[in-house]
Amino acid sequence: MYFAALLARTEDGWEASDTELDDVETLSDLADLAREASPDEDTVLVLIEQENSWFGVVRVDGEEDPRIYVSDAAAASRSSYGEILLTDELLGREPGNDGTDLDALDLDGTEDGEPDDGDADEGPVTGSGDAVPHGPVGDPQVLEDLGVSEKELRAMTEDALGEIAEALGASEVLETVR
């Protein structure tokens, strides 16, 4: 089960709205959605969580590039919403490298599981080493100036979005959309 919400900072405090991510396919789409929530180009936070598995924070400040923090990249990589956040740049990959090393694949026409006579002593074929790391990735200081330190962000687990909203003074408005 997923939950996604937008928190937009205004002159009067934080405004929350739940958001559907069904039409969002890229980080750019997500950033555009966030910018639409703040006509004055104030800070907008996109908060995404999957039931006690992982959470993500995307911060959009006006036209600046989004800043991203994901609590567990490996867990998020198994989610369509997580894949939106896990860009090549965030994972330290070369753009366009999906982690598949075509030279290492067995393309000789044998069936899966059927050994090729020359490969009997070789170990399993692995990718190019671009595995998604377990643990957090991104900018752990994404909320530092808003009152959530890097240490606090990294320590959050079960109700991370609630803890973030509490620290921002936005827990009531977040609960209205939850």
mmCIF file of C-alpha atoms in Angstrom, residues 25-28 30 58 66-68 70 73 76-77 81-97 130 132-133 137-138:
data_model
loop_
_atom_site.group_PDB
_atom_site.id
_atom_site.type_symbol
_atom_site.label_atom_id
_atom_site.label_comp_id
_atom_site.label_asym_id
_atom_site.label_seq_id
_atom_site.Cartn_x
_atom_site.Cartn_y
_atom_site.Cartn_z
ATOM 1 C CA GLU A 25 6.378 8.375 -15.214
ATOM 2 C CA THR A 26 9.567 10.350 -14.592
ATOM 3 C CA LEU A 27 11.187 12.517 -11.959
ATOM 4 C CA SER A 28 10.574 15.476 -14.261
ATOM 5 C CA LEU A 30 6.893 14.536 -10.456
ATOM 6 C CA VAL A 58 11.477 14.951 -3.079
ATOM 7 C CA PRO A 66 14.614 18.403 -7.314
ATOM 8 C CA ARG A 67 16.502 17.124 -4.282
ATOM 9 C CA ILE A 68 15.776 13.510 -3.384
ATOM 10 C CA VAL A 70 15.147 7.563 -0.412
ATOM 11 C CA ALA A 73 17.044 2.106 -2.449
ATOM 12 C CA ALA A 76 12.255 1.256 -3.541
ATOM 13 C CA SER A 77 13.686 -0.304 -6.703
ATOM 14 C CA TYR A 81 7.005 4.782 -7.572
ATOM 15 C CA GLY A 82 10.457 4.098 -6.199
ATOM 16 C CA GLU A 83 11.839 3.643 -9.689
ATOM 17 C CA ILE A 84 10.734 7.200 -10.501
ATOM 18 C CA LEU A 85 12.982 8.510 -7.711
ATOM 19 C CA LEU A 86 15.966 6.227 -8.328
ATOM 20 C CA THR A 87 17.546 8.065 -11.211
ATOM 21 C CA ASP A 88 20.904 7.075 -12.684
ATOM 22 C CA GLU A 89 22.416 10.213 -11.163
ATOM 23 C CA LEU A 90 21.070 9.383 -7.694
ATOM 24 C CA LEU A 91 22.498 5.863 -7.911
ATOM 25 C CA GLY A 92 25.845 7.052 -9.288
ATOM 26 C CA ARG A 93 25.385 5.317 -12.633
ATOM 27 C CA GLU A 94 26.205 6.461 -16.088
ATOM 28 C CA PRO A 95 22.978 7.737 -17.722
ATOM 29 C CA GLY A 96 21.271 5.026 -19.716
ATOM 30 C CA ASN A 97 23.086 2.169 -17.962
ATOM 31 C CA ASP A 130 25.480 -1.700 -10.775
ATOM 32 C CA VAL A 132 20.941 -0.949 -6.275
ATOM 33 C CA PRO A 133 22.367 -0.451 -2.782
ATOM 34 C CA VAL A 137 20.524 7.151 -1.111
ATOM 35 C CA GLY A 138 20.227 10.761 -2.104
#
